[in-house]
Tab-separated table of C-alpha atoms in Angstrom:
chain	number	residue	atom	x	y	z
K	199	MET	CA	-134.464	234.402	-98.023
K	200	ASN	CA	-136.276	231.643	-99.880
K	201	PHE	CA	-135.501	230.441	-103.400
K	202	LYS	CA	-136.000	227.356	-105.523
K	203	ALA	CA	-133.327	224.806	-106.418
K	204	ALA	CA	-133.573	221.864	-108.783
K	205	VAL	CA	-131.752	218.635	-109.591
K	206	VAL	CA	-131.812	217.114	-113.074
K	207	GLN	CA	-131.960	213.378	-113.713
K	208	VAL	CA	-131.012	211.875	-117.084
K	209	THR	CA	-129.933	208.669	-118.784
K	210	SER	CA	-126.725	209.758	-120.486
K	211	THR	CA	-125.012	207.801	-123.250
K	212	ALA	CA	-121.850	208.182	-125.342
K	213	ARG	CA	-123.568	210.712	-127.623
K	214	VAL	CA	-122.431	214.085	-126.286
K	215	SER	CA	-124.683	216.384	-128.309
K	216	ASN	CA	-127.791	214.335	-127.522
K	217	ASN	CA	-126.966	214.366	-123.812
K	218	LEU	CA	-126.458	218.131	-123.735
K	219	THR	CA	-129.643	218.804	-125.694
K	220	LYS	CA	-131.631	216.778	-123.186
K	221	CYS	CA	-129.940	218.458	-120.224
K	222	ARG	CA	-130.710	221.890	-121.660
K	223	GLN	CA	-134.371	220.951	-121.998
K	224	PHE	CA	-134.688	219.921	-118.365
K	225	VAL	CA	-132.692	222.893	-117.062
K	226	GLU	CA	-134.961	225.244	-118.995
K	227	GLU	CA	-138.029	223.513	-117.579
K	228	ALA	CA	-136.639	223.808	-114.048
K	229	CYS	CA	-135.965	227.513	-114.580
K	230	LYS	CA	-139.514	228.057	-115.845
K	231	ALA	CA	-140.637	226.496	-112.549
K	232	GLY	CA	-138.558	229.100	-110.709
K	233	ALA	CA	-135.211	227.404	-110.032
K	234	LYS	CA	-132.248	229.720	-109.426
K	235	VAL	CA	-129.750	226.971	-108.568
K	236	VAL	CA	-129.665	223.795	-110.689
K	237	GLY	CA	-127.521	220.662	-110.535
K	238	LEU	CA	-126.679	218.177	-113.290
K	239	PRO	CA	-125.496	214.651	-112.418
K	240	GLU	CA	-122.141	212.976	-112.769
K	241	ASN	CA	-121.391	211.988	-116.392
K	242	PHE	CA	-124.176	214.238	-117.654
K	243	SER	CA	-122.442	215.032	-120.951
K	244	PHE	CA	-120.919	211.608	-121.622
K	245	MET	CA	-121.418	208.089	-120.296
K	246	GLY	CA	-119.703	205.479	-122.436
K	247	SER	CA	-116.703	203.208	-122.526
K	248	GLU	CA	-113.206	204.300	-121.591
K	249	ALA	CA	-112.074	203.841	-125.197
K	250	GLU	CA	-114.852	206.123	-126.421
K	251	LYS	CA	-113.999	208.638	-123.703
K	252	GLN	CA	-110.376	208.827	-124.791
K	253	ASN	CA	-111.333	209.238	-128.444
K	254	LEU	CA	-113.816	212.005	-127.649
K	255	LEU	CA	-112.035	213.660	-124.722
K	256	GLY	CA	-111.311	216.961	-126.416
K	257	GLN	CA	-114.868	217.213	-127.729
K	258	ILE	CA	-116.395	216.288	-124.379
K	259	GLU	CA	-114.392	218.869	-122.459
K	260	ARG	CA	-114.875	221.647	-125.019
K	261	GLU	CA	-118.583	221.146	-125.636
K	262	THR	CA	-119.393	220.611	-121.965
K	263	PHE	CA	-117.775	223.884	-120.849
K	264	LEU	CA	-119.463	225.814	-123.641
K	265	PHE	CA	-122.817	224.289	-122.754
K	266	LEU	CA	-122.498	225.124	-119.059
K	267	LYS	CA	-121.390	228.709	-119.647
K	268	GLU	CA	-124.084	229.441	-122.238
K	269	THR	CA	-126.857	227.768	-120.255
K	270	ALA	CA	-126.004	229.459	-116.946
K	271	SER	CA	-125.644	232.925	-118.479
K	272	GLU	CA	-128.672	232.719	-120.773
K	273	LEU	CA	-130.932	231.473	-117.978
K	274	GLY	CA	-129.339	233.574	-115.213
K	275	ILE	CA	-128.705	230.696	-112.804
K	276	TYR	CA	-125.999	228.944	-110.829
K	277	LEU	CA	-125.478	225.681	-112.699
K	278	LEU	CA	-123.526	222.664	-111.464
K	279	GLY	CA	-121.938	220.423	-114.058
K	280	GLY	CA	-121.699	217.436	-111.789
K	281	GLY	CA	-118.853	215.443	-113.249
K	282	PHE	CA	-117.170	215.192	-116.641
K	283	PRO	CA	-113.683	214.252	-117.825
K	284	THR	CA	-110.947	216.874	-118.087
K	285	LYS	CA	-107.296	216.243	-118.947
K	286	ALA	CA	-104.903	215.554	-116.069
K	287	PRO	CA	-101.106	216.066	-116.269
K	288	SER	CA	-100.567	212.347	-115.663
K	289	GLY	CA	-102.236	211.431	-118.938
K	290	LYS	CA	-105.336	210.204	-117.143
K	291	VAL	CA	-108.430	212.364	-116.663
K	292	TYR	CA	-109.928	214.154	-113.704
K	293	ASN	CA	-113.591	213.599	-112.883
K	294	THR	CA	-114.386	217.290	-112.615
K	295	ALA	CA	-117.364	219.196	-111.220
K	296	VAL	CA	-117.782	222.914	-111.870
K	297	ILE	CA	-120.318	225.551	-110.909
K	298	ILE	CA	-120.961	228.338	-113.404
K	299	GLY	CA	-122.567	231.563	-112.183
K	300	PRO	CA	-125.295	233.629	-113.880
K	301	ASN	CA	-122.659	235.805	-115.564
K	302	GLY	CA	-121.231	232.732	-117.301
K	303	GLU	CA	-118.057	232.633	-115.216
K	304	GLU	CA	-116.712	229.572	-113.416
K	305	VAL	CA	-116.931	230.039	-109.638
K	306	PHE	CA	-116.119	226.503	-108.461
K	307	ARG	CA	-114.058	223.541	-109.618
K	308	TYR	CA	-113.431	220.231	-107.895
K	309	HIS	CA	-111.663	217.046	-108.962
K	310	LYS	CA	-113.236	213.914	-107.475
K	311	ALA	CA	-110.998	212.656	-104.679
K	312	HIS	CA	-112.376	209.187	-103.897
K	313	LEU	CA	-112.300	206.848	-106.884
K	314	PHE	CA	-114.732	203.970	-107.212
K	315	ASP	CA	-112.768	200.717	-107.262
K	316	ALA	CA	-115.303	198.108	-106.210
K	317	VAL	CA	-117.308	195.016	-107.085
K	318	VAL	CA	-120.943	195.503	-106.084
K	319	GLY	CA	-122.804	192.573	-107.634
K	320	ASP	CA	-124.199	194.092	-110.825
K	321	GLY	CA	-121.909	192.241	-113.220
K	322	PHE	CA	-119.260	194.958	-113.375
K	323	SER	CA	-115.877	195.303	-111.746
K	324	TYR	CA	-115.397	199.036	-111.321
K	325	LYS	CA	-111.849	200.379	-111.415
K	326	GLU	CA	-112.144	204.139	-111.785
K	327	SER	CA	-108.514	204.630	-110.778
K	328	ASN	CA	-107.329	202.859	-113.952
K	329	HIS	CA	-108.218	205.885	-116.031
K	330	THR	CA	-108.965	208.685	-113.552
K	331	GLU	CA	-106.578	210.743	-111.431
K	332	SER	CA	-107.646	211.396	-107.848
K	333	GLY	CA	-108.105	215.019	-106.836
K	334	LYS	CA	-105.951	216.063	-103.907
K	335	LYS	CA	-107.890	219.037	-102.509
K	336	ILE	CA	-110.988	219.393	-100.362
K	337	PRO	CA	-113.743	221.153	-102.312
K	338	GLU	CA	-113.985	224.897	-101.879
K	339	VAL	CA	-117.060	226.617	-100.506
K	340	VAL	CA	-118.166	229.603	-102.571
K	341	GLN	CA	-120.242	232.507	-101.317
K	342	THR	CA	-123.198	233.452	-103.510
K	343	GLU	CA	-126.405	235.431	-103.095
K	344	PHE	CA	-128.043	232.034	-102.503
K	345	GLY	CA	-125.781	231.014	-99.652
K	346	LYS	CA	-122.526	229.107	-99.522
K	347	LEU	CA	-122.335	226.400	-102.197
K	348	SER	CA	-120.073	223.415	-102.709
K	349	SER	CA	-120.072	219.947	-104.242
K	350	ALA	CA	-118.615	216.487	-103.878
K	351	ILE	CA	-119.048	213.679	-106.445
K	352	CYS	CA	-120.714	210.259	-106.119
K	353	TYR	CA	-118.390	207.887	-104.192
K	354	ASP	CA	-117.252	210.839	-102.032
K	355	LEU	CA	-120.583	210.362	-100.255
K	356	ARG	CA	-119.119	207.485	-98.240
K	357	PHE	CA	-116.424	209.643	-96.626
K	358	PRO	CA	-118.027	211.838	-93.945
K	359	GLU	CA	-114.776	213.638	-93.145
K	360	LEU	CA	-115.009	215.420	-96.504
K	361	PHE	CA	-118.429	216.820	-95.615
K	362	ARG	CA	-117.288	217.724	-92.126
K	363	ALA	CA	-114.517	219.763	-93.705
K	364	LEU	CA	-117.127	221.546	-95.806
K	365	SER	CA	-119.284	222.221	-92.759
K	366	LYS	CA	-116.312	223.845	-91.048
K	367	GLN	CA	-116.230	226.229	-94.017
K	368	GLY	CA	-119.899	227.054	-93.424
K	369	VAL	CA	-121.471	225.275	-96.396
K	370	ASP	CA	-125.235	225.820	-96.754
K	371	LEU	CA	-126.038	223.862	-99.924
K	372	CYS	CA	-123.927	220.895	-100.965
K	373	PHE	CA	-124.391	219.092	-104.263
K	374	LEU	CA	-123.748	215.374	-104.572
K	375	PRO	CA	-123.995	214.557	-108.285
K	376	ALA	CA	-123.806	210.845	-108.943
K	377	ALA	CA	-124.082	207.844	-111.226
K	378	PHE	CA	-124.835	205.415	-108.401
K	379	THR	CA	-125.045	201.712	-109.154
K	380	VAL	CA	-128.358	199.955	-108.587
K	381	PRO	CA	-127.187	197.596	-105.782
K	382	THR	CA	-125.448	200.331	-103.766
K	383	GLY	CA	-128.235	202.788	-104.466
K	384	GLU	CA	-130.916	200.453	-103.179
K	385	ALA	CA	-128.894	199.782	-100.033
K	386	HIS	CA	-127.329	203.128	-99.152
K	387	TRP	CA	-128.294	206.140	-101.321
K	388	HIS	CA	-131.107	207.604	-99.235
K	389	VAL	CA	-129.641	206.883	-95.820
K	390	LEU	CA	-126.186	208.273	-96.612
K	391	LEU	CA	-127.526	211.463	-98.192
K	392	ARG	CA	-129.886	212.096	-95.290
K	393	ALA	CA	-127.088	211.409	-92.822
K	394	ARG	CA	-124.749	213.910	-94.500
K	395	ALA	CA	-127.490	216.561	-94.408
K	396	ILE	CA	-128.322	215.924	-90.739
K	397	GLU	CA	-124.718	215.619	-89.526
K	398	ASN	CA	-123.684	218.888	-91.125
K	399	LEU	CA	-126.959	220.841	-90.918
K	400	MET	CA	-126.994	221.646	-94.623
K	401	TYR	CA	-129.197	221.220	-97.661
K	402	VAL	CA	-128.111	218.365	-99.930
K	403	LEU	CA	-128.943	218.424	-103.632
K	404	ALA	CA	-128.244	215.081	-105.291
K	405	PRO	CA	-128.778	214.907	-109.074
K	406	GLY	CA	-128.346	211.383	-110.373
K	407	GLN	CA	-128.140	209.244	-113.467
K	408	THR	CA	-130.941	206.744	-114.054
K	409	GLY	CA	-131.737	203.754	-116.225
K	410	THR	CA	-129.718	201.798	-118.801
K	411	HIS	CA	-126.789	203.543	-120.469
K	412	ASP	CA	-125.402	201.170	-123.083
K	413	PRO	CA	-126.956	199.305	-126.009
K	414	HIS	CA	-126.231	195.945	-124.378
K	415	GLY	CA	-128.310	196.790	-121.304
K	416	LYS	CA	-125.470	196.165	-118.858
K	417	ARG	CA	-124.622	199.537	-117.290
K	418	LYS	CA	-127.512	200.697	-115.112
K	419	THR	CA	-127.844	203.445	-112.524
K	420	PHE	CA	-130.179	203.933	-109.598
K	421	GLY	CA	-131.875	207.294	-110.187
K	422	HIS	CA	-133.802	208.723	-107.231
K	423	SER	CA	-132.402	212.250	-107.439
K	424	LEU	CA	-133.097	214.019	-104.158
K	425	ILE	CA	-133.263	217.372	-102.421
K	426	ILE	CA	-132.888	217.014	-98.648
K	427	SER	CA	-133.319	219.561	-95.883
K	428	PRO	CA	-130.842	220.096	-93.017
K	429	TRP	CA	-133.373	218.285	-90.826
K	430	GLY	CA	-133.087	215.219	-93.058
K	431	GLU	CA	-136.460	215.652	-94.766
K	432	ILE	CA	-136.784	214.573	-98.390
K	433	LEU	CA	-138.171	217.720	-99.999
K	434	ALA	CA	-138.246	216.408	-103.572
K	435	GLU	CA	-137.473	213.112	-105.289
K	436	LEU	CA	-137.586	211.573	-108.722
K	437	ASN	CA	-137.925	207.834	-109.106
K	438	HIS	CA	-136.476	206.317	-112.281
K	439	GLU	CA	-137.808	208.761	-114.858
K	440	GLU	CA	-135.773	211.468	-116.551
K	441	GLY	CA	-136.659	215.035	-115.632
K	442	PHE	CA	-136.083	217.353	-112.705
K	443	ALA	CA	-137.066	217.688	-109.073
K	444	ILE	CA	-137.485	221.112	-107.485
K	445	ALA	CA	-137.882	222.383	-103.934
K	446	THR	CA	-137.868	225.624	-101.984
K	447	ILE	CA	-134.689	226.322	-100.042
K	448	GLU	CA	-135.451	228.238	-96.830
K	449	MET	CA	-132.348	229.961	-95.538
K	450	GLU	CA	-134.172	231.254	-92.445
K	451	LYS	CA	-135.166	227.698	-91.587
K	452	LEU	CA	-131.536	226.642	-91.986
K	453	SER	CA	-130.467	229.351	-89.531
K	454	GLU	CA	-133.234	228.392	-87.119
K	455	ILE	CA	-132.173	224.720	-87.093
K	456	ARG	CA	-128.534	225.641	-86.542
K	457	ASN	CA	-129.491	227.967	-83.674
K	458	THR	CA	-131.885	225.613	-81.879
K	459	LEU	CA	-129.705	222.512	-82.348
K	460	PRO	CA	-126.154	223.928	-82.466
K	461	SER	CA	-124.442	220.564	-82.827
K	462	LEU	CA	-121.791	221.995	-85.132
K	463	GLU	CA	-120.653	224.189	-82.231
K	464	HIS	CA	-120.539	221.200	-79.857
K	465	ARG	CA	-117.853	219.246	-81.698
K	466	ARG	CA	-115.086	218.000	-79.403
K	467	PHE	CA	-112.850	215.938	-81.660
């Protein structure tokens, strides 16, 4: 079976309604181009300061869920919301990804496990763990008519054992929504995504944030949203512009690669 999948790339800000309006536009355009599975990036509904996030948390969570459910059901697609804040029992937030099915029901939920505490040379000291609670569970893999789907989030990309765990569950398409920094994106984004696809013989769909996100011009992200084949080919890519990238997913080709190069069956450790 062949079908089309798309990844959406945006420059989100602290204005929730504006972000969601823009996301809806690009998702609709991707669907008109034939996409049946669509991914939105990390922080797609809100990207602002921690103080703003706390003040708007209830609104962000409520409006984001409503948007995802309405958009998926009205367009008849599987839609990934690639990372947005939800309340955690500790008083912090989870960085949460969900997949909503074409009937408007949630089929997947994951709390980001690996939190980005790093200094990467772009003028920021990132300390995600100050405000975000780490998820404690490996992402699930959900069976759909378009294969087995799952997702990690952004910094998770650097931890191959997570993706190996997904491959053991038979994942076919794995999302990696992100808001990658410019220095780390330039150095590692393409090579790590291609490696995860090749190592685990799966399609990788990586919707990303792009551009400048605050009025002071300080917070910038790398862009370059990608769709990658299980052979490591870049099937579609955006540069720095907002929009969507779309590619045909060939499930027969996936099976053929796994049969002719059965490296997943050759694991020894």
